[in-house]
Amino acid sequence: MLLYNNLSVTPQGHLAVGGVDTVDLARQFGAPLYVVDEDQLRANCRTYVQALAEAMPQGSMPLFAGKALCFKGLYPILKEEGMGADVVSPGEIYTALAGGFPPERLYFHGNNKTDEDIAYALDSGVGCFIVDNPQELDRLDEAAGARGIRQRVLLRVTPGIDPHTLQAINTGRIDCQFGVPIETGQAAQFVAAALGKEHLEVEGFHSHIGSQIFEAEPFCDAVDILLDFAQAMRTAHGFVARTLNLGGGFGVRYVESDPMVDIPGNIRALAQHLKQGCAAKDYPVPRILLEPGRSIVANAGLTLYEVGGVKTIEGYRSYVTVNGGMTDNPRYALYQSPYTVLPASRMGEEGDFLCSLAGRCCESGDLVQENITLPQPRRGDLLAVLTTGAYNFSMASNYNRLCRPALVLVRGGQARLAVRRQTFQDLVACDL
Ligand SMILES: *Cc1c(COP(=O)(O)O)cnc(C)c1O
């Protein structure tokens, strides 16, 4: 098996994804190219939808975190699969609605929603706001009142959990810019303020503890803290939370040494923990929302690059240059994220050439991966970087005025273009 079982090798020794030859994809659509296996993506959605439906109270639902991957053609898929969606900006709201996604299934995040953002989201009929701070409560209450509506909200709190991941992608600790901490007593004041708002309907609480989490334990810890907090709020205000949103964060396998995450098993364990916790407090079991981003799209995606050349620095190392890099995948430059790289056009050959993959930007940090082995690379070889479905397309830039790659969806052995490659005209489209 090649990291994930939607990958295979054709008789010509080419890498195939979802049954489609990647060499054919590069020939048809060019490289660099983002490829997303729609069958895998749909299967990942179903895993969450079914596991939540089976183990959790009615109304429980996964919300896809759009920051991981966001383009118009994704939203009809999410809608069909019964997902809700997290959005963090009016641009994400616009994209979801342009893709025909029902606004009532949108959950609007953000630690600095501007007055324009709030107005746009309210006028779009966004189902629920995840309120980050007391100032947002005031602004949202005012804006909802001006429209004569009562807006559903969840209150974002920080439970103070460190799930032992990278600090840059770890948001459950108290010292962070998202949400209101429970431990300092500020979250209790936040709830009191929210319950006093005439135009807001508080549904419950939200917490997001971090990313690349491989087991249920950190989520169970978050549930313990949230239930204690919910109990205290019931005692203080008679308020009962109907919904707990536990955020995103289940991990994915980037390299062979990463574990496979048992998502249904983790959700069952979490459900059992939740029900026991509620029973002990005689608290009505709230519905559960999860916000998976990475674990829905990462392993559905891969990126194809063409090799430009090889440069060996005598006594140091060899660089293999590809026709993309930090502009389409900034994650190695940002966090030294590990990825698996395969010689997509030469899968049958022995990989004994030690090298680092360099992008094409004028930036020494523009590396895709270091210390990998490939068959002695040649100009024109096709390489595949696996598991790039999350936080690649969505974090891409036009640095060095490089055009963003196209994105193709593969389903049932067929490929279709979902996002076309940018052109030079696109690069100057906003320039006056
Ligand atoms: C980033 C984020 C997510 C998604 O995290 P993944 O690790 O991609 O699952 C969900 N919710 C919030 C609030 C986030 O910030």
Coordinates of C-alpha atoms and ligand atoms in Angstrom, one line a residue:
M1 CA 0.0 0.0 0.0
L2 CA 1.2 3.5 -0.9
L3 CA 0.3 5.5 2.2
Y4 CA -3.4 5.5 1.3
N5 CA -5.3 2.9 -0.6
N6 CA -6.7 5.2 -3.3
L7 CA -3.2 5.2 -4.8
S8 CA -1.9 2.5 -7.1
V9 CA 0.6 1.9 -9.8
T10 CA -0.3 1.3 -13.5
P11 CA 1.3 -1.4 -15.7
Q12 CA 3.5 1.4 -17.2
G13 CA 4.9 2.2 -13.8
H14 CA 2.9 5.4 -13.3
L15 CA 1.2 6.5 -10.1
A16 CA -2.6 6.5 -10.3
V17 CA -5.0 8.3 -7.9
G18 CA -8.6 7.2 -7.8
G19 CA -7.8 4.9 -10.8
V20 CA -6.6 7.8 -12.9
D21 CA -3.0 7.9 -14.3
T22 CA -1.2 11.0 -12.9
V23 CA 1.0 11.2 -16.0
D24 CA -2.2 11.5 -18.1
L25 CA -3.5 14.2 -15.7
A26 CA -0.3 16.2 -16.1
R27 CA -0.4 15.9 -19.9
Q28 CA -4.0 17.0 -20.0
F29 CA -4.1 19.7 -17.4
G30 CA -0.4 20.7 -17.0
A31 CA 1.8 20.9 -13.9
P32 CA 2.0 21.9 -11.2
L33 CA -1.4 20.5 -10.6
Y34 CA -3.6 19.9 -7.6
V35 CA -5.5 16.7 -7.8
V36 CA -8.4 15.9 -5.5
D37 CA -9.9 12.4 -5.4
E38 CA -13.6 13.2 -5.0
D39 CA -14.4 9.6 -4.1
Q40 CA -12.0 9.7 -1.2
L41 CA -13.2 13.1 -0.1
R42 CA -16.8 11.8 -0.1
A43 CA -15.8 8.7 1.8
N44 CA -14.1 10.9 4.4
C45 CA -17.3 13.0 4.8
R46 CA -19.4 9.8 5.2
T47 CA -17.1 8.5 7.9
Y48 CA -17.9 11.5 10.0
V49 CA -21.5 11.8 9.1
Q50 CA -22.2 8.1 9.9
A51 CA -20.1 7.9 13.0
L52 CA -21.8 11.0 14.5
A53 CA -25.3 9.8 13.5
E54 CA -24.6 6.4 15.1
A55 CA -22.9 7.5 18.4
M56 CA -24.1 11.0 19.2
P57 CA -27.4 12.7 20.0
Q58 CA -29.7 13.7 17.1
G59 CA -28.7 16.9 15.4
S60 CA -25.0 16.1 15.7
M61 CA -23.1 17.0 12.6
P62 CA -19.6 17.5 11.1
L63 CA -18.9 20.9 9.8
F64 CA -16.1 21.1 7.2
A65 CA -13.5 23.7 8.1
G66 CA -13.3 25.7 4.8
K67 CA -9.9 27.1 5.7
A68 CA -8.4 23.8 4.8
L69 CA -9.7 23.9 1.2
C70 CA -12.2 26.3 -0.3
F71 CA -13.4 26.5 -3.9
K72 CA -16.9 26.8 -5.4
G73 CA -17.1 23.2 -6.7
L74 CA -16.4 21.7 -3.3
Y75 CA -19.7 23.0 -1.7
P76 CA -22.2 21.0 -3.8
I77 CA -20.2 17.9 -2.7
L78 CA -20.4 18.8 1.0
K79 CA -24.0 19.6 0.7
E80 CA -24.8 16.2 -0.9
E81 CA -22.8 14.4 1.8
G82 CA -24.9 16.0 4.6
M83 CA -22.1 18.2 6.0
G84 CA -22.3 21.6 7.6
A85 CA -19.5 24.1 6.9
D86 CA -17.3 26.4 8.9
V87 CA -16.5 29.7 7.3
V88 CA -14.0 32.3 8.6
S89 CA -14.4 35.2 6.3
P90 CA -17.0 36.8 4.0
G91 CA -14.9 35.4 1.1
E92 CA -15.5 31.9 2.4
I93 CA -19.2 32.6 2.9
Y94 CA -19.4 34.0 -0.7
T95 CA -17.7 30.9 -2.1
A96 CA -19.9 28.5 -0.2
L97 CA -23.1 30.3 -1.3
A98 CA -21.8 30.5 -4.9
G99 CA -21.5 26.7 -4.7
G100 CA -25.2 26.5 -3.7
F101 CA -24.5 25.6 -0.1
P102 CA -27.5 26.3 2.3
P103 CA -26.6 29.3 4.4
E104 CA -28.4 27.9 7.5
R105 CA -25.7 25.1 7.6
L106 CA -22.9 27.7 7.8
Y107 CA -21.1 28.4 11.0
F108 CA -19.2 31.7 11.0
H109 CA -15.9 31.9 12.9
G110 CA -13.3 34.6 13.3
N111 CA -11.6 36.5 16.1
N112 CA -12.0 39.8 14.3
K113 CA -15.3 40.0 12.4
T114 CA -15.6 43.5 11.1
D115 CA -18.9 45.4 11.1
E116 CA -19.0 44.7 7.3
D117 CA -18.4 41.0 7.9
I118 CA -21.2 40.8 10.4
A119 CA -23.6 42.7 8.2
Y120 CA -22.7 40.5 5.2
A121 CA -23.1 37.2 7.2
L122 CA -26.5 38.3 8.7
D123 CA -27.8 39.4 5.3
S124 CA -26.7 36.1 3.8
G125 CA -28.7 34.2 6.4
V126 CA -25.7 32.4 8.0
G127 CA -27.1 29.9 10.4
C128 CA -24.9 30.4 13.4
F129 CA -22.1 32.7 14.6
I130 CA -19.3 31.4 16.7
V131 CA -18.7 34.5 18.8
D132 CA -15.1 34.9 19.8
N133 CA -15.2 37.8 22.3
P134 CA -17.4 40.2 24.2
Q135 CA -17.0 43.1 21.8
E136 CA -18.3 40.9 19.0
L137 CA -21.4 40.1 21.2
D138 CA -22.2 43.8 21.4
R139 CA -21.7 44.4 17.7
L140 CA -23.7 41.3 16.6
D141 CA -26.6 42.0 19.0
E142 CA -26.8 45.5 17.6
A143 CA -26.7 44.4 14.0
A144 CA -29.2 41.6 14.6
G145 CA -31.5 44.0 16.4
A146 CA -31.3 46.5 13.5
R147 CA -32.6 43.7 11.2
G148 CA -35.3 42.5 13.6
I149 CA -33.9 39.0 14.0
R150 CA -32.6 36.8 16.7
Q151 CA -29.2 35.3 15.7
R152 CA -28.1 31.8 16.9
V153 CA -24.7 31.8 18.4
L154 CA -22.1 29.6 20.0
L155 CA -19.6 31.1 22.4
R156 CA -16.0 30.2 21.9
V157 CA -14.1 29.4 25.1
T158 CA -10.6 28.1 25.7
P159 CA -10.5 25.1 27.9
G160 CA -6.7 25.4 28.5
I161 CA -5.6 22.1 27.0
D162 CA -2.3 21.4 25.3
P163 CA -2.7 18.4 23.0
H164 CA 1.1 18.3 22.5
T165 CA 1.1 19.5 18.9
L166 CA 3.1 22.3 17.3
Q167 CA 2.6 25.6 19.0
A168 CA 1.8 27.4 15.8
I169 CA -1.2 25.2 15.3
N170 CA -2.3 24.8 18.9
T171 CA -5.2 26.9 20.0
G172 CA -6.7 25.3 23.1
R173 CA -4.3 26.8 25.5
I174 CA -5.3 29.9 27.5
D175 CA -2.6 32.1 26.1
C176 CA -3.9 32.5 22.5
Q177 CA -5.9 35.0 20.5
F178 CA -9.0 32.9 20.0
G179 CA -11.9 32.6 22.4
V180 CA -12.3 33.5 26.0
P181 CA -10.5 31.5 28.8
I182 CA -12.5 29.5 31.3
E183 CA -9.8 29.4 33.9
T184 CA -9.5 33.1 34.5
G185 CA -13.3 33.5 35.0
Q186 CA -13.7 35.6 31.9
A187 CA -15.7 32.9 30.0
A188 CA -18.3 33.0 32.8
Q189 CA -18.7 36.8 32.3
F190 CA -18.8 36.2 28.6
V191 CA -21.8 33.8 29.0
A192 CA -23.6 36.2 31.4
A193 CA -23.2 39.0 28.8
A194 CA -24.4 36.8 26.0
L195 CA -27.5 35.7 27.9
G196 CA -28.4 39.3 28.4
K197 CA -28.5 40.1 24.7
E198 CA -32.0 40.4 23.4
H199 CA -31.2 39.6 19.8
L200 CA -28.9 36.6 20.4
E201 CA -30.0 33.0 21.0
V202 CA -27.1 31.2 22.8
E203 CA -27.1 27.6 21.8
G204 CA -23.9 26.4 23.5
F205 CA -20.2 26.5 23.5
H206 CA -17.3 26.0 21.1
S207 CA -13.7 25.0 21.7
H208 CA -10.9 24.1 19.3
I209 CA -7.9 22.5 21.0
G210 CA -5.5 22.1 18.1
S211 CA -4.5 20.1 15.1
Q212 CA -2.9 16.8 14.1
I213 CA -4.5 15.0 17.1
F214 CA -4.4 11.2 16.7
E215 CA -6.6 9.9 19.6
A216 CA -9.8 10.8 21.5
E217 CA -8.2 11.7 24.8
P218 CA -7.6 15.4 24.3
F219 CA -11.2 15.8 23.1
C220 CA -12.4 13.8 26.1
D221 CA -10.4 16.2 28.3
A222 CA -12.0 19.2 26.6
V223 CA -15.5 17.6 27.1
D224 CA -14.7 17.3 30.9
I225 CA -13.8 20.9 31.1
L226 CA -16.7 22.1 29.0
L227 CA -19.2 20.0 31.0
D228 CA -17.9 21.4 34.3
F229 CA -18.3 24.9 32.8
A230 CA -21.7 24.2 31.4
Q231 CA -22.8 22.9 34.8
A232 CA -21.6 26.0 36.5
M233 CA -23.5 28.1 33.9
R234 CA -26.6 26.1 34.6
T235 CA -26.3 26.8 38.3
A236 CA -25.6 30.5 37.8
H237 CA -28.1 31.3 35.1
G238 CA -30.4 28.3 34.6
F239 CA -28.9 28.1 31.1
V240 CA -28.6 24.6 29.5
A241 CA -26.3 24.2 26.5
R242 CA -28.0 22.3 23.6
T243 CA -24.8 22.2 21.5
L244 CA -21.2 21.6 22.1
N245 CA -18.8 22.2 19.2
L246 CA -15.5 20.5 19.9
G247 CA -13.7 22.0 16.9
G248 CA -11.4 20.2 14.4
G249 CA -8.1 18.6 14.7
F250 CA -8.1 14.9 13.9
G251 CA -4.7 14.1 12.4
V252 CA -3.8 12.5 9.0
R253 CA -0.9 10.4 7.8
Y254 CA 1.7 12.4 5.9
V255 CA 4.4 9.8 6.1
E256 CA 4.6 6.0 6.7
S257 CA 5.6 6.5 10.3
D258 CA 2.4 8.5 11.1
P259 CA -0.4 6.4 12.6
M260 CA -3.7 5.8 10.8
V261 CA -6.5 7.6 12.8
D262 CA -9.6 5.5 13.6
I263 CA -12.1 8.3 13.3
P264 CA -15.3 6.2 14.0
G265 CA -13.5 4.5 17.0
N266 CA -12.5 7.9 18.4
I267 CA -16.0 9.3 17.9
R268 CA -17.5 6.3 19.7
A269 CA -15.1 6.7 22.6
L270 CA -15.9 10.4 22.7
A271 CA -19.6 9.7 22.7
Q272 CA -19.3 7.3 25.6
H273 CA -17.2 9.7 27.6
L274 CA -19.7 12.5 26.9
K275 CA -22.7 10.4 27.9
Q276 CA -21.0 9.3 31.2
G277 CA -20.0 12.8 32.0
C278 CA -23.6 14.1 31.4
A279 CA -25.1 11.3 33.4
A280 CA -22.8 12.0 36.4
K281 CA -24.1 15.6 36.3
D282 CA -27.6 14.8 35.4
Y283 CA -27.1 17.2 32.4
P284 CA -29.1 16.7 29.2
V285 CA -26.7 15.3 26.5
P286 CA -26.0 18.1 24.1
R287 CA -25.7 17.5 20.3
I288 CA -22.1 17.5 19.2
L289 CA -20.6 19.4 16.3
L290 CA -17.1 18.6 15.0
E291 CA -15.1 20.8 12.6
P292 CA -12.8 18.5 10.6
G293 CA -10.7 20.2 8.0
R294 CA -7.5 18.3 7.4
S295 CA -9.0 14.9 8.0
I296 CA -11.7 15.4 5.3
V297 CA -9.5 16.7 2.5
A298 CA -5.8 16.1 3.1
N299 CA -5.5 12.5 2.0
A300 CA -7.9 13.1 -0.9
G301 CA -5.3 15.5 -2.5
L302 CA -1.9 15.3 -4.1
T303 CA 0.2 17.7 -6.0
L304 CA 2.0 16.9 -9.3
Y305 CA 5.2 18.7 -10.2
E306 CA 7.6 18.5 -13.2
V307 CA 11.3 18.2 -12.5
G308 CA 13.4 21.0 -13.9
G309 CA 16.9 19.8 -13.1
V310 CA 19.3 18.5 -10.5
K311 CA 22.1 20.5 -8.9
T312 CA 24.7 18.7 -6.8
I313 CA 26.7 20.9 -4.4
E314 CA 29.9 18.8 -4.1
G315 CA 30.4 17.6 -0.5
Y316 CA 26.9 19.0 0.6
R317 CA 23.8 17.8 -1.1
S318 CA 21.7 17.6 -4.2
Y319 CA 18.8 19.8 -5.0
V320 CA 16.0 18.7 -7.4
T321 CA 14.1 21.7 -8.7
V322 CA 10.3 21.5 -9.4
N323 CA 8.0 23.9 -11.2
G324 CA 6.1 24.9 -8.1
G325 CA 7.0 25.1 -4.4
M326 CA 6.1 27.5 -1.5
T327 CA 3.6 29.3 -3.7
D328 CA 1.4 26.3 -3.9
N329 CA 2.5 24.6 -0.7
P330 CA 4.0 26.9 1.9
R331 CA 3.8 24.3 4.7
Y332 CA 7.4 23.1 4.6
A333 CA 8.7 26.7 4.6
L334 CA 6.4 27.5 7.5
Y335 CA 6.5 24.4 9.7
Q336 CA 8.9 22.0 8.1
S337 CA 5.9 19.7 7.5
P338 CA 6.8 16.2 6.5
Y339 CA 5.4 14.9 3.2
T340 CA 5.8 11.7 1.2
V341 CA 7.2 12.3 -2.3
L342 CA 6.8 9.7 -5.1
P343 CA 8.4 9.5 -8.6
A344 CA 5.0 9.5 -10.3
S345 CA 6.3 8.7 -13.8
R346 CA 8.9 6.1 -12.7
M347 CA 7.2 4.2 -9.9
G348 CA 8.9 0.9 -10.8
E349 CA 12.4 2.2 -10.4
E350 CA 14.7 2.0 -7.4
G351 CA 14.9 5.2 -5.4
D352 CA 18.5 5.6 -4.2
F353 CA 19.3 9.3 -5.0
L354 CA 19.3 11.4 -1.9
C355 CA 18.1 14.9 -2.5
S356 CA 16.1 17.9 -1.4
L357 CA 13.2 19.2 -3.4
A358 CA 13.5 22.9 -4.1
G359 CA 10.7 25.2 -5.4
R360 CA 11.2 27.9 -8.0
C361 CA 10.9 31.0 -5.9
C362 CA 13.8 33.4 -5.2
E363 CA 13.9 32.4 -1.6
S364 CA 16.4 29.9 0.0
G365 CA 13.5 28.7 2.3
D366 CA 11.5 27.5 -0.7
L367 CA 11.8 23.8 -0.1
V368 CA 9.1 21.2 -0.6
Q369 CA 10.9 18.5 1.3
E370 CA 14.5 17.6 2.4
N371 CA 16.4 14.4 2.5
I372 CA 14.2 12.2 0.3
T373 CA 15.2 9.5 -2.1
L374 CA 14.2 9.2 -5.7
P375 CA 15.4 7.3 -8.8
Q376 CA 18.2 9.5 -10.3
P377 CA 15.9 12.4 -11.4
R378 CA 15.8 13.7 -15.0
R379 CA 14.3 16.9 -16.4
G380 CA 10.7 16.2 -17.3
D381 CA 10.1 13.5 -14.6
L382 CA 6.7 13.8 -12.9
L383 CA 6.8 13.9 -9.0
A384 CA 3.8 13.6 -6.7
V385 CA 3.7 15.1 -3.2
L386 CA 1.0 13.2 -1.3
T387 CA -1.6 14.3 1.2
T388 CA -1.7 17.9 0.0
G389 CA -5.5 18.3 0.0
A390 CA -5.5 20.4 3.1
Y391 CA -3.8 23.8 3.6
N392 CA -2.1 23.9 0.2
F393 CA -4.6 25.3 -2.3
S394 CA -6.0 27.5 0.5
M395 CA -2.7 28.9 1.5
A396 CA -1.3 29.4 -2.0
S397 CA 0.1 32.8 -3.0
N398 CA 1.2 34.6 -6.1
Y399 CA 4.7 35.3 -4.7
N400 CA 7.1 36.0 -7.5
R401 CA 4.1 36.5 -9.7
L402 CA 3.7 32.8 -10.2
C403 CA 0.3 31.7 -11.5
R404 CA -1.7 29.4 -9.1
P405 CA -2.1 25.9 -10.4
A406 CA -5.3 24.3 -11.6
L407 CA -7.3 21.9 -9.4
V408 CA -8.9 18.8 -10.9
L409 CA -11.4 16.5 -9.3
V410 CA -11.2 12.8 -10.0
R411 CA -14.3 10.6 -9.6
G412 CA -15.1 7.2 -10.9
G413 CA -12.0 7.1 -13.0
Q414 CA -12.8 10.4 -14.7
A415 CA -11.1 13.8 -14.2
R416 CA -12.8 17.2 -14.4
L417 CA -11.4 20.7 -14.0
A418 CA -12.7 22.4 -10.9
V419 CA -10.4 25.5 -10.7
R420 CA -8.6 26.6 -13.9
R421 CA -4.9 27.6 -13.8
Q422 CA -4.4 31.3 -13.4
T423 CA -3.2 33.3 -16.4
F424 CA -1.0 36.4 -16.6
Q425 CA -4.2 38.4 -17.2
D426 CA -5.4 37.2 -13.8
L427 CA -2.1 38.4 -12.2
V428 CA -2.8 42.0 -13.4
A429 CA -6.6 41.9 -13.1
C430 CA -6.7 44.2 -10.1
D431 CA -3.8 46.4 -11.1
L432 CA -4.9 49.8 -12.2
Ligands
LIG1 C1 -8.2 25.0 12.0 C2 -9.5 24.9 12.6 C3 -10.3 23.7 12.3 C4 -9.9 22.6 11.4 O1 -8.7 22.0 11.9 P1 -8.2 20.6 11.2 O2 -6.9 20.4 12.0 O3 -7.9 21.0 9.8 O4 -9.2 19.6 11.4 C5 -11.6 23.6 12.9 N1 -12.0 24.6 13.7 C6 -11.3 25.7 14.0 C7 -11.9 26.7 14.9 C8 -10.0 25.9 13.5 O5 -9.3 27.0 13.8

